[in-house]
Structure formats: structure tokens, C-alpha cells
Coordinates of C-alpha atoms in Angstrom, one line a residue:
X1 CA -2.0 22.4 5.2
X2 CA 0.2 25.5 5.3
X3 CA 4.3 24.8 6.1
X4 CA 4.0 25.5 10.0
X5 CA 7.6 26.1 11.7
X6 CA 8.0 26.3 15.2
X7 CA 8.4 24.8 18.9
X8 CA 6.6 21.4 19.1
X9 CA 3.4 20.9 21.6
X10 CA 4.4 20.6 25.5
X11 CA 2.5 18.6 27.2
X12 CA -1.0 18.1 26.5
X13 CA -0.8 19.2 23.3
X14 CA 1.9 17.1 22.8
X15 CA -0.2 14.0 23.7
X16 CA -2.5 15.2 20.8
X17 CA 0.4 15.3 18.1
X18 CA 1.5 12.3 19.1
X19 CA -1.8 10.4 18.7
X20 CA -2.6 11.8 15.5
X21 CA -2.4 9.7 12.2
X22 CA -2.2 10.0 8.4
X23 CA -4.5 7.9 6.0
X24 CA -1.2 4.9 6.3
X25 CA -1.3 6.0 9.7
X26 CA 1.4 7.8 11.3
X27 CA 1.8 6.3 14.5
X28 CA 2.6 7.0 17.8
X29 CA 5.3 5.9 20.3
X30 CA 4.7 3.1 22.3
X31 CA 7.2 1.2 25.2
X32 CA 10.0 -1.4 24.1
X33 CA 10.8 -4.8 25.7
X34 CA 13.7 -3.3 27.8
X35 CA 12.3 0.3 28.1
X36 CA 12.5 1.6 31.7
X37 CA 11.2 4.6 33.1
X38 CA 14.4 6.6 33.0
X39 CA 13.8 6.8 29.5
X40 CA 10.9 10.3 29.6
X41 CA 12.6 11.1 32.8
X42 CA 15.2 13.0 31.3
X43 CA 15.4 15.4 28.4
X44 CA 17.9 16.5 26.1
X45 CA 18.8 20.4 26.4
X46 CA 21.1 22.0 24.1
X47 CA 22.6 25.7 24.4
X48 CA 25.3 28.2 25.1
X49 CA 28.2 30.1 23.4
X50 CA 28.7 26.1 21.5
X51 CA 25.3 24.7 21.8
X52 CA 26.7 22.1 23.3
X53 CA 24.1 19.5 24.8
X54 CA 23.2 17.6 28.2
X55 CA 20.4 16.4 29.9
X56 CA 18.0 17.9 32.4
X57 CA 14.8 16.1 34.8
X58 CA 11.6 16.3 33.1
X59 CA 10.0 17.1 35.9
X60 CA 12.2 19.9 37.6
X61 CA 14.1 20.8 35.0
X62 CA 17.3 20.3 37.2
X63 CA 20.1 19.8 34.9
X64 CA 21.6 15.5 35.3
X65 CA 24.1 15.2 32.6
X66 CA 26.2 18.3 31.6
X67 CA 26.5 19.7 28.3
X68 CA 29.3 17.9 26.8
X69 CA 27.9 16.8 23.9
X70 CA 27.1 18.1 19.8
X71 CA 24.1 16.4 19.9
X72 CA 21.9 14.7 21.9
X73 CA 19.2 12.2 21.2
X74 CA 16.3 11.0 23.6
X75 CA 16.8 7.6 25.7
X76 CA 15.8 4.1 24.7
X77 CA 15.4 1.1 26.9
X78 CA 18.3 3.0 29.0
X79 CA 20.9 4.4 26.3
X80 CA 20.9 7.5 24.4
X81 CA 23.2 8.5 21.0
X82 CA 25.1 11.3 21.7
X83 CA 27.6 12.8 19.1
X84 CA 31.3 13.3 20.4
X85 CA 34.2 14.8 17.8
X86 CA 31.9 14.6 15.3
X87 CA 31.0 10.5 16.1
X88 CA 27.8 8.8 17.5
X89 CA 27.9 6.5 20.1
X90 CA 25.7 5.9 23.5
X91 CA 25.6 7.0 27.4
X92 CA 23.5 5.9 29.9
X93 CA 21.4 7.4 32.4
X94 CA 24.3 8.4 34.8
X95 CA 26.2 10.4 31.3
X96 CA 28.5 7.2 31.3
X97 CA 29.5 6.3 27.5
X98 CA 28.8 2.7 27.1
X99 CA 29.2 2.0 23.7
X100 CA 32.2 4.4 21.9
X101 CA 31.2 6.9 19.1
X102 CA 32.6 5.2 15.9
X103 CA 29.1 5.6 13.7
X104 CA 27.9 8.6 11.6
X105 CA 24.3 8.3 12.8
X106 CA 22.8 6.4 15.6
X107 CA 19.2 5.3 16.0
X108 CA 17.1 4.6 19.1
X109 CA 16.9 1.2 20.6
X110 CA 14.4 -1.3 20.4
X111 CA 13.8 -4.7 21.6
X112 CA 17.6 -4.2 22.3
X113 CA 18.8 -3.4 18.9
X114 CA 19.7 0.0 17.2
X115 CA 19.9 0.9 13.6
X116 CA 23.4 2.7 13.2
X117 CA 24.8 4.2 10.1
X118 CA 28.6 3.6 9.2
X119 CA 29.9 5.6 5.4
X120 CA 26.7 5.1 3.0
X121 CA 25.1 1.9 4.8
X122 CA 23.1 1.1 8.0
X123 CA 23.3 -1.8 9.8
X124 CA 21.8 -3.0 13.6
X125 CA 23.9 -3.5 17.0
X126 CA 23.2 -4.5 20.2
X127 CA 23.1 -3.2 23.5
X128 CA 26.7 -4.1 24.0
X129 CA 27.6 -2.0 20.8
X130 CA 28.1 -5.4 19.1
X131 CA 27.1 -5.9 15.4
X132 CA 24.2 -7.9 14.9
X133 CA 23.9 -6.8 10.9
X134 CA 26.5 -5.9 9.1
X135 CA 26.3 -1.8 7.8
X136 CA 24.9 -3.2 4.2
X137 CA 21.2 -1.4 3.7
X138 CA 19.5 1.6 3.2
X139 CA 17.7 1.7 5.9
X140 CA 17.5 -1.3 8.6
X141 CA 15.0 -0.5 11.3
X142 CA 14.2 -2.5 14.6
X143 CA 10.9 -3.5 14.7
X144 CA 10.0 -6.5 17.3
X145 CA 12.2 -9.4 18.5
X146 CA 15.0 -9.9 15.7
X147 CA 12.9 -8.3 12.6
X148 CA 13.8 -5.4 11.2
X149 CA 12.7 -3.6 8.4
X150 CA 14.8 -3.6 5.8
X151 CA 15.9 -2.1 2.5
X152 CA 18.6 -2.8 0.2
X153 CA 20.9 0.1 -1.5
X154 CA 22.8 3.4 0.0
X155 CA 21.4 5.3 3.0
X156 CA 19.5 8.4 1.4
X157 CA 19.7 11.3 4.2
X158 CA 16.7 13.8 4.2
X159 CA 17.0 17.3 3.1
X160 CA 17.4 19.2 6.7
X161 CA 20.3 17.8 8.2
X162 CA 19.8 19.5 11.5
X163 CA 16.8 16.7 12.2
X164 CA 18.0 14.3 10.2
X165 CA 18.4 10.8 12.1
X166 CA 17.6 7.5 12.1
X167 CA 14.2 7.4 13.0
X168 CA 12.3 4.5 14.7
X169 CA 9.7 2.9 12.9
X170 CA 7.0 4.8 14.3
X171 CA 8.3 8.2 12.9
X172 CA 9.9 6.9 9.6
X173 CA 8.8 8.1 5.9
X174 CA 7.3 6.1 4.1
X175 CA 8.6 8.0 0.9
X176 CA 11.7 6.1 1.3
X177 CA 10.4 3.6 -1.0
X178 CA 9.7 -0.6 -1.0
X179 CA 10.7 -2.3 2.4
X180 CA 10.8 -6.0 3.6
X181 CA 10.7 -7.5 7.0
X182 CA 14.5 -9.2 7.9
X183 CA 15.4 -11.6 10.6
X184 CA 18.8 -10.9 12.0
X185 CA 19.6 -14.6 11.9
X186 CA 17.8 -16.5 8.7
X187 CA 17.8 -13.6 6.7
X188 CA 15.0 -11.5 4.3
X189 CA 11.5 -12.9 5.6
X190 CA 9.7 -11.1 2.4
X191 CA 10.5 -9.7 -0.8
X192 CA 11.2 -5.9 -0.5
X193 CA 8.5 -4.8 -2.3
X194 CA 6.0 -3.4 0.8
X195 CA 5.2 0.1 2.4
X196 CA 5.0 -0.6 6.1
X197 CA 3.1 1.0 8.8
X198 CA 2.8 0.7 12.9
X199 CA -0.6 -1.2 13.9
X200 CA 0.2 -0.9 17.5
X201 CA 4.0 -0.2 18.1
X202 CA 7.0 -1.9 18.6
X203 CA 5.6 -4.4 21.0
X204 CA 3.2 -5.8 18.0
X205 CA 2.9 -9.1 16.5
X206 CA 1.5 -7.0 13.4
X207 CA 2.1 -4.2 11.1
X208 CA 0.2 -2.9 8.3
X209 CA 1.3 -3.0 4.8
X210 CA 1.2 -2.9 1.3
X211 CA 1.9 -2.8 -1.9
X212 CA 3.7 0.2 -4.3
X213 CA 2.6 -1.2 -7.8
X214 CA -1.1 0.1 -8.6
X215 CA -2.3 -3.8 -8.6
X216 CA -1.3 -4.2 -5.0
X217 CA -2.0 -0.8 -3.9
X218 CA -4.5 -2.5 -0.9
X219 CA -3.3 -3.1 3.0
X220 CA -3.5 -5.4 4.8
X221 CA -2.3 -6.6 8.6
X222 CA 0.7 -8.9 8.1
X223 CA 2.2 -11.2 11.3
X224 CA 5.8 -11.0 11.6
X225 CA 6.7 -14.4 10.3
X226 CA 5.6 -12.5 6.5
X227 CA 1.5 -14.1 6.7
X228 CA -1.3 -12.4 6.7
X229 CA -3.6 -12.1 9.7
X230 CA -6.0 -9.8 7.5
X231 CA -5.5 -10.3 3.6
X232 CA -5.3 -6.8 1.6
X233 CA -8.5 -5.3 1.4
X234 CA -8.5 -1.7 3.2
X235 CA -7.5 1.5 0.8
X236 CA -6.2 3.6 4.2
X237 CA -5.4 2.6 7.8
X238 CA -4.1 3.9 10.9
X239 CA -2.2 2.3 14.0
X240 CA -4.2 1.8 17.5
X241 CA -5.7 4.5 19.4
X242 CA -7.5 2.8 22.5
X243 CA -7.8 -0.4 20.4
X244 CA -9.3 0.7 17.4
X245 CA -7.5 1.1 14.5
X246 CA -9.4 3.4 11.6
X247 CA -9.9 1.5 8.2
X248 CA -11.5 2.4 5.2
X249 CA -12.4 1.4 1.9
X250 CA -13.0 3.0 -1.2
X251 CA -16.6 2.2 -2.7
X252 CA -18.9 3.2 -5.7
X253 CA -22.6 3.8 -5.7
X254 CA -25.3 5.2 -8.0
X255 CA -21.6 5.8 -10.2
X256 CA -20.1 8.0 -7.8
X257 CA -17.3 6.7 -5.7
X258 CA -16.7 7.6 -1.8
X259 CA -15.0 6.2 1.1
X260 CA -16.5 4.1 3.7
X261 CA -15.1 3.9 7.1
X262 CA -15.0 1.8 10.1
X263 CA -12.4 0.5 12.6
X264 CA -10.8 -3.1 13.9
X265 CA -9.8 -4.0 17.0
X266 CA -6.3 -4.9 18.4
X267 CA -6.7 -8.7 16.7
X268 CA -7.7 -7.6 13.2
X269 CA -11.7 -7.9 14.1
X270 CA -13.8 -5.6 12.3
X271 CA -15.7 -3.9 15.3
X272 CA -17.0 -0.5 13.9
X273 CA -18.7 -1.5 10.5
X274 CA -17.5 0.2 7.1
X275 CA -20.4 2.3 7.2
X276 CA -19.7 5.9 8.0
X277 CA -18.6 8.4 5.8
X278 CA -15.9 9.4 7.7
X279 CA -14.1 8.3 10.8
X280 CA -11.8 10.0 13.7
X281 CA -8.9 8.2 15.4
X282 CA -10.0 7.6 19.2
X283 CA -9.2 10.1 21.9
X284 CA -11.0 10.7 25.6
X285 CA -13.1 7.4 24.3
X286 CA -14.6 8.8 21.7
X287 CA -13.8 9.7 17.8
X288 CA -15.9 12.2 15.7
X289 CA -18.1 10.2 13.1
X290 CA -19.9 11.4 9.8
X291 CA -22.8 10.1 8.2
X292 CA -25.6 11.7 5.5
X293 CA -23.9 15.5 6.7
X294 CA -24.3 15.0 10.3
X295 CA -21.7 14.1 13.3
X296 CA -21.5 12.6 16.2
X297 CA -19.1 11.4 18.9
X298 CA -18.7 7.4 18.6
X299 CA -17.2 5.1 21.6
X300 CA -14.9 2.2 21.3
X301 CA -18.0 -0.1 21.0
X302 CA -19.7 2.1 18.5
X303 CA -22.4 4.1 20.0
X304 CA -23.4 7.8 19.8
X305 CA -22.8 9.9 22.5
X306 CA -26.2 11.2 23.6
X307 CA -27.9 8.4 21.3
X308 CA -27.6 10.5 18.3
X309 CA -26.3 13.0 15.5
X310 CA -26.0 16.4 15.5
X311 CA -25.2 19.5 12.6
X312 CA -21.6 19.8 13.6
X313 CA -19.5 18.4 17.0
X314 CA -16.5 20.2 18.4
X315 CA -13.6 18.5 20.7
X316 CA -11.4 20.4 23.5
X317 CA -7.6 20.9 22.8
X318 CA -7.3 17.3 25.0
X319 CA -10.0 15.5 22.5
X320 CA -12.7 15.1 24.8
X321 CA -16.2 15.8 23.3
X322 CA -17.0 20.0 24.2
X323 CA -20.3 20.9 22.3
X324 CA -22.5 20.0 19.3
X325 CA -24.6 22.1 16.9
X326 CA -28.5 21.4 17.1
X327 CA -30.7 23.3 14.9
X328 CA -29.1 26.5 14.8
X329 CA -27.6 26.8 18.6
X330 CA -24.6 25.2 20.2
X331 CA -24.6 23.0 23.4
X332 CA -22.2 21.6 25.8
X333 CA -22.2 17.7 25.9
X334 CA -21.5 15.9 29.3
X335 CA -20.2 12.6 29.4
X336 CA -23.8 10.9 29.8
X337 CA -24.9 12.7 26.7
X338 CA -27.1 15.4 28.3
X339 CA -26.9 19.1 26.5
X340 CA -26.1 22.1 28.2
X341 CA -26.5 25.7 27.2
X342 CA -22.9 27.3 25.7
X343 CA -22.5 31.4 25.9
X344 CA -20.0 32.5 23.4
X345 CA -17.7 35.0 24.4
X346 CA -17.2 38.2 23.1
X347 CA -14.4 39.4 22.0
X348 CA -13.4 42.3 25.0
X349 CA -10.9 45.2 24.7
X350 CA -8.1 46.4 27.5
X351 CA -9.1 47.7 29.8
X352 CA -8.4 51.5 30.6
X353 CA -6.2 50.6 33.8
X354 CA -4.2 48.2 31.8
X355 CA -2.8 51.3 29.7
X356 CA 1.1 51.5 30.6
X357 CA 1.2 48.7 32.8
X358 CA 3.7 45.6 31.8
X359 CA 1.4 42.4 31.9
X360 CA 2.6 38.5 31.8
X361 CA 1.3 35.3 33.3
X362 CA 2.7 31.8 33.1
X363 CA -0.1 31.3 30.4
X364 CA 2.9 33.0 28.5
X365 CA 5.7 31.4 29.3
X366 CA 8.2 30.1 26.7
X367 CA 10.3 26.5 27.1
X368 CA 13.4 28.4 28.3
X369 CA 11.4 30.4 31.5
X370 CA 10.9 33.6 29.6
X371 CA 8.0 34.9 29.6
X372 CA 5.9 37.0 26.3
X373 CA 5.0 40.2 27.5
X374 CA 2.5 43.1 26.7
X375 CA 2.3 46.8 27.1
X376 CA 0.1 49.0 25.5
X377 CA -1.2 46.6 23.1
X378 CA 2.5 45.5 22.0
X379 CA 4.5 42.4 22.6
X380 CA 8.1 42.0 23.6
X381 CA 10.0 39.1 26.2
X382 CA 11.0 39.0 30.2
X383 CA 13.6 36.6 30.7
X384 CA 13.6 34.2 33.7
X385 CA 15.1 36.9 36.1
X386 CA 12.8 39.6 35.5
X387 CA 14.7 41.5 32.9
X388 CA 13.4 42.7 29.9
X389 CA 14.9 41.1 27.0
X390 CA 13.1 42.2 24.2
X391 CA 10.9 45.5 24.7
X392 CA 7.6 45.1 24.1
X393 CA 7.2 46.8 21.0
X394 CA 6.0 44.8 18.2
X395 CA 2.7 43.4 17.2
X396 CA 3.3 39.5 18.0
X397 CA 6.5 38.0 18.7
X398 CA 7.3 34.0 19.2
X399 CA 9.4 32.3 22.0
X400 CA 13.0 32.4 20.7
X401 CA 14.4 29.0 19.4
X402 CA 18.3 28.4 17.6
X403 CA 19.0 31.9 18.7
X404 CA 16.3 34.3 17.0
X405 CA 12.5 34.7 17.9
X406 CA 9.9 35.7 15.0
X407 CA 8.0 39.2 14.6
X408 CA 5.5 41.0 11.8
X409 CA 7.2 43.5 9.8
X410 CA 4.4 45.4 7.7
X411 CA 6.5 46.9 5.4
X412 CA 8.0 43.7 4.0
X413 CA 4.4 41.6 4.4
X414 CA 6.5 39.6 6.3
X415 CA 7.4 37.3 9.6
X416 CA 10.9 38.3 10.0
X417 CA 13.5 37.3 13.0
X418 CA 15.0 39.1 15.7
X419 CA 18.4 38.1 17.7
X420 CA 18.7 38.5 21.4
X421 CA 19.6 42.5 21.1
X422 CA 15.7 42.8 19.9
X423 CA 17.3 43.9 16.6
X424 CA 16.1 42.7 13.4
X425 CA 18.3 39.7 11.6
X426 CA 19.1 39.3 8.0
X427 CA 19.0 35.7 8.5
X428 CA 17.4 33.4 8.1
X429 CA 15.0 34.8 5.1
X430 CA 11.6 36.4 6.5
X431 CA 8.5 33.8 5.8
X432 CA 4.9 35.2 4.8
X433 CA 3.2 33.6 7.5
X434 CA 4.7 32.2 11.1
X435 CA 2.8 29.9 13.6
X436 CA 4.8 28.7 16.4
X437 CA 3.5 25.2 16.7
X438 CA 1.7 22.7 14.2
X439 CA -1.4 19.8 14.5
X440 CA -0.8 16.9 12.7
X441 CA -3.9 17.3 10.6
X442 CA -4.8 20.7 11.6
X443 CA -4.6 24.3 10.3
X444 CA -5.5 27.7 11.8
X445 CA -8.6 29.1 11.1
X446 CA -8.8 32.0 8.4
X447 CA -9.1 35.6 10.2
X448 CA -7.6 37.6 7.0
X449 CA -8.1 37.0 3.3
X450 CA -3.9 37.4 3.5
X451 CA -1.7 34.9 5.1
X452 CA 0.5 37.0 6.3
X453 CA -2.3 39.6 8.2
X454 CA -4.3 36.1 9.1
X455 CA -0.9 34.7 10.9
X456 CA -0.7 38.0 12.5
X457 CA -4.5 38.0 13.6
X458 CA -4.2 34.6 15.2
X459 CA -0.8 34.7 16.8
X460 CA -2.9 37.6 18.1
X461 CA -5.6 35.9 19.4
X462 CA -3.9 33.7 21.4
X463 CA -1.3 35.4 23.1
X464 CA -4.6 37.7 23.9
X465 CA -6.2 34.8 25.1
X466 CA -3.2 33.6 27.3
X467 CA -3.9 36.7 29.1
X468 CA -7.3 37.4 29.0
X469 CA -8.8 34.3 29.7
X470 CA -12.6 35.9 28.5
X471 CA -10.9 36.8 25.0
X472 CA -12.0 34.0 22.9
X473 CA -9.0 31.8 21.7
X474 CA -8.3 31.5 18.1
X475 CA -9.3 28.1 16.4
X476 CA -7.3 25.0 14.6
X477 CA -9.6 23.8 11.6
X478 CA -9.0 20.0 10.7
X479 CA -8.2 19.0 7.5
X480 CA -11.5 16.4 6.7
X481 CA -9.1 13.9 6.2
X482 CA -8.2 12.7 10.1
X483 CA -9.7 15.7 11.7
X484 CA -13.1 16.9 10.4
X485 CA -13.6 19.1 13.7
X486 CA -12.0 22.2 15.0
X487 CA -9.7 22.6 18.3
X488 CA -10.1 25.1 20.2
X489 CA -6.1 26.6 20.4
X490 CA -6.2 27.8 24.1
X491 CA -3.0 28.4 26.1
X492 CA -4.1 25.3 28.1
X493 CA -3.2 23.3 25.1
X494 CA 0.0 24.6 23.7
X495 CA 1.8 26.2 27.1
X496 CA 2.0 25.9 30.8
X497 CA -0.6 27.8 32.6
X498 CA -2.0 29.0 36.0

């Protein structure tokens, strides 16, 4: 998959990065003990002369808590780390701070602990900014009740240290190397010599995990007392998507090996057998199946949408099963299974009347309320009071994000960036191909033998498509690992529309 860069999924399309999963399975948020619904209510928003940060609504984008802060992280179960004078420490919902900045990184809450780093060493508080482990481990994570996940040794801080934070579980790498799971009161629960994965969130009696010596290289679904509910037997796993988590093994017949794959339910059960040749994580009820060269769309209880295979099956932006191949024509499928006819549309060109005018919709509009703009077949920005902020004069252009928005420059082969003048930056370093969001598992289709013209071609596309509605929308192509199908990358998807 190429090294996408760019503003994240809104929305929708945020839903679908959020439930994809790698082969350990990556997995997706899910609600602490304490959470409460102030926690998605309000959003962190950084900017100005000091990009200083605050909070705004979600939902009306009305600014709550001023920007007083150098950083700002999301709230958990009621408290957010914020960094003041160079310090974490935590506010709650009303901006008060509750628990003084005195760490160098702060973590998220869970179950009502945090993982906080102090020097070279994390260690765990409680909501009262108490500490309930001592600042002693590489990395000591929250996971349900008083277990943590644990490992010994000097906090090791990733390479960009403009994301870098403690992670919750759900979003930590599991290149950090062997883990155990800790009780805050007796102590290590088992060796530290697992890799660890989310089987259904924080809230889970469970997690996956396994070994890192080439002997113990299987996973299994371990209890959090350190026994096993299912003994190691699965080479790759995911976390729950509507209660089926993906499983796999790795078999060998007529001398050949290949993967097998089915799915368990939420206690362990093996509900979809390890027959398929390859198996989707669930979304809309359905995942995409493979067997002898032909898909399908499965349900939670393992049957085929429409009662049976087709050549090829396609998904929406949202999941939900769009059309199949049969014989050489696609289809629509309905949620009963019945086939309907699918016209393909043709790619169309301006029209005449279009010439000289400015156009923009809200099917172009960027996270800050500017809108991307054409005229004459080029691309420029309209900020949020109708001015033009960048003329509309280059081939493609991205949303801006930390002060500079992307552009094609033929003459270096190039995506290069742009300030707020329109003017063309030295830094940071022009990239050979730019696509302003990424799919967990996804890539966009081809359109050019060269990256750099292909980029161009399907940045393109969809800002075309955002516009004209009719102009087919350019296409995200999974990877056959987790997502064998291809996405459809309409403005719906990626960007608020009419």
C-alpha cells in the first residue's frame, strides 16, 4: 500500500477506517466503564498565529473551551490531556484542570485509569490524578478493570513526534515488542512474552494473543485472569465487527499451502466454518467471502446473499453490498438478494456554459469551511466568507492542513505545497504522489503507469465527481488481505455533501 498522507475520513468514511482490521486485527474503539456522552461531543481544534488549542461542539462546531492549550487530546470517560508550559495534565468538559500537568505524555482513560509518562518510564493514575503504578515500564496500558498491559524497560517514543502519544490499546503497535497482562494490585498476571490484540474493546473479558518465538507463533483468545478461553490454534485474527471476529488458519493440500478462513462469535464459538478462502470483517451485515474464484456477500449466520456466488462483488463507500459480476454484466443487489440492471456512467466533459464561471458545492468543502473551487478546468480555494484564497489555477489542489495545502508541479514530477499567499513553499520536500486521505487496507486504483500522473488523475476524478455528480468517481482497490473488493471513493464518503 502506497504511504498516503493527509486529512483523516469525516464521518462516514470515518466509520469505515475505524472498523477496518489487520491480519492481528487492528481494532476499533469501543465505550469504557465510566465513558459518558460528553466524550464525541466535543472536538479538539487547534490554530492561529500559536496554534494554540481548544475545543469546539461536534455537532455545531461552536467553539466550548478556548484555545489555551499546546495540545489537546480527545476526552475519556470525562477528562482530556491537555499540554500546559510544556506539561500534560487533564480538564474536564467545562475546560476546568482537574488533575495538574506534571507528566511528559498523558494517555486516555479507561476503566478509570490513564497510562502517563514521567522522564523515560510510564506508569497508571487514577481519575483523581493519584498514582496507581509507579512510572517503572515501557509501556503500561489500561485494558479492563485493574489489568493493564504491561512491559518492562524505558518508554521508546515513535519516530513523528507530532502524533506521538500514549495510545489506548486499541490503536497501539504491536511492533513494540513482548507484553504481559498486570494487575495494579497482585502484580504481573503472565510472563511478558505475548503480542496482544483487542477481541472486542476495552469492555472485554478477552483479548487475543500470542506468541513472538517461531514455536508459539499461534493465537489464541486468553481471559484476563492469564487462561485460555480458546487454546492457540488461529495463524491471524481480528477484533469484533457485529460479533464476528475473522480467524484463519494456515493449511496444506495436494503440497501447496493456503489459508482457510472463518469467524467466532463474541464467546470464542466457531460460527463461520474455516472453509473459505478468504474472509471480510463484517459491515452493513454482511462481509465479502471467496471460495474456488468466486464471491459473495456472507451474513452473520453464514449465508449468501441472493443464495449464491458470483465472478466478482463490489461494496458502497458505507459497506453495504452495491453490485455483483454475473457472466460478463454487473448488477445491483437488493437486500433480499434480487439483481437489478447497473448502467455505467460515462465519463462527461464541461459543459460549454460552464466556461468562465467559478463553480463549488458543499460536496467540496474542506474541515475548516473552505471550499475547493474550479474555473476553467483549474482548481484553487474560497474561504468560509466568500473570498478567494487561492486562485483557481492549478490542476488539483488539497484542503490545507498545518499551514500549507498540496498541488502538481509538472516540471518537478512532483506534489509540492503551497502557503496561504497561493505561493509555492520550499518546505516541507515535494512527494511523488499525494492523496488526501487513506483506507486502512485500501489503495487507489491505477489511472497512469506513473504515480505521480495516476495521483494527479484520481485527485482528479474526485474533485470532478464532487461536482459532477454523473462523472464517475475514482475507485479504492483493496489490498486481498482484509479487503478483496473495491470502494467506490465518492464525495459522500470522504466529505460533507448536499
Amino acid at each position: 500500500m502506497q504511504n498516503f498522507r493527509g486529512v483523516a475520513w469525516r464521518q462516514a468514511g470515518l466509520a469505515v477506517l475505524l472498523i477496518a482490521a489487520t491480519l492481528f486485527g487492528t481494532p476499533g474503539s469501543c465505550a469504557a466503564q465510566d465513558s459518558t456522552s460528553d466524550d464525541n461531543r466535543l472536538n479538539p481544534r487547534c490554530g492561529g498565529v500559536f496554534d494554540l488549542c481548544g475545543y469546539h461542539e461536534q455537532q455545531s462546531d461552536r467553539p466550548v473551551i478556548p484555545p489555551t492549550f499546546e495540545r489537546a487530546m480527545r476526552f475519556s470517560e470525562g477528562l482530556a490531556a491537555v499540554r500546559i508550559d510544556g506539561l500534560f495534565g487533564y480538564i474536564d468538559t467545562s475546560g476546568a484542570v482537574v488533575i495538574a500537568p506534571r507528566f511528559d505524555l498523558a494517555g486516555p482513560f479507561t476503566a478509570g485509569f490513564a497510562e502517563v509518562l514521567v522522564g523515560n518510564h510510564t506508569g497508571v493514575i487514577d481519575r483523581n490524578g493519584k498514582i496507581a503504578l509507579q512510572p517503572e515500564f515501557a509501556r503500561s496500558v489500561p485494558l479492563s478493570g485493574s489489568i493493564v498491559l504491561a512491559q518492562k524497560g524505558q518508554y521508546r517514543p515513535r519516530r513523528d513526534p507530532e502524533s506521538d502519544e500514549l495510545e489506548r490499546f486499541n490503536l497501539l503497535f504491536l511492533n513494540r515488542g513482548p507484553m504481559g497482562l498486570y494487575d495494579l494490585s497482585k502484580g504481573w498476571i503472565t510472563t511478558e512474552s505475548y503480542r496482544f490484540s483487542s477481541f472486542a474493546g476495552n469492555d472485554s473479558n478477552y483479548v487475543w494473543a500470542g506468541g513472538f518465538t517461531p514455536d508459539s507463533q499461534k493465537i489464541g483468545l486468553m481471559a484476563m485472569d492469564g487462561t485460555w478461553k480458546i487454546e492457540p490454534s488461529f495463524d491471524a485474527v481480528q477484533r469484533l465487527s457485529e460479533n464476528r471476529a475473522v480467524v484463519s488458519i494456515d493449511a496444506e493440500e495436494n503440497g501447496k499451502s493456503h489459508r482457510l478462513w472463518g469467524a467466532v462469535d463474541p464467546d470464542g464459538k466457531l460460527v463461520i466454518p474455516l472453509v473459505y478462502d478468504w474472509l471480510s470483517y463484517w459491515q452493513q451485515g454482511y462481509a465479502v467471502v471467496r471460495q474456488s474464484g468466486q464471491e459473495g456477500f456472507l451474513d452473520v449466520n453464514g449465508r449468501l446473499l441472493g443464495g449464491r456466488f458470483f465472478q466478482k462483488v463490489e461494496r458502497d463507500g458505507l459497506g453495504k453490498p452495491l453490485k455483483v459480476l454475473l457472466g460478463a454484466k454487473w448488477f445491483g443487489i437488493s437486500a433480499n438478494g434480487t439483481l437489478t440492471g447497473v448502467k455505467e456512467l460515462p465519463a462527461e466533459k464541461p459543459s460549454p456554459d460552464r466556461i468562465g464561471q467559478l463553480e463549488r458545492t458543499k460536496a467540496t468543502q474542506c474541515g475548516n469551511g473552505a471550499l475547493i473551487i474550479r474555473r476553467n478546468g483549474l482548481w484553487g480555494l474560497q474561504g468560509p466568507d466568500g473570498t478567494i484564497v487561492v486562485e483557481p489555477e492549478f490542476e488539483a489542489i488539497s484542503c490545507f492542513r498545518k499551514g500549507v495545502a498540496w498541488v502538481p508541479d509538472r516540471a518537478r514530477n512532483a506534489w509540492c505545497p503551497i502557503g496561504p499567499d497561493g505561493k509555492r513553499r520550499s518546505k516541507p520536500d515535494c512527494q511523488p504522489v499525494y492523496y488526501e486521505f487513506s483506507v486502512s487496507h485500501q489503495s487507489p486504483e491505477e489511472l497512469d503507469p506513473d504515480p505521480f500522473k495516476s495521483s494527479v488523475l484520481w485527485t482528479q476524478a474526485f474533485l470532478r465527481h464532487a461536482l459532477e455528480p454523473s462523472y464517475p468517481a475514482p475507485r479504492l482497490i483493496g489490498d486481498r488481505v482484509q479487503s478483496n473488493g473495491v470502494t467506490i471513493a465518492s464525495c459522500r464518503q470522504i466529505i460533507l455533501c448536499d
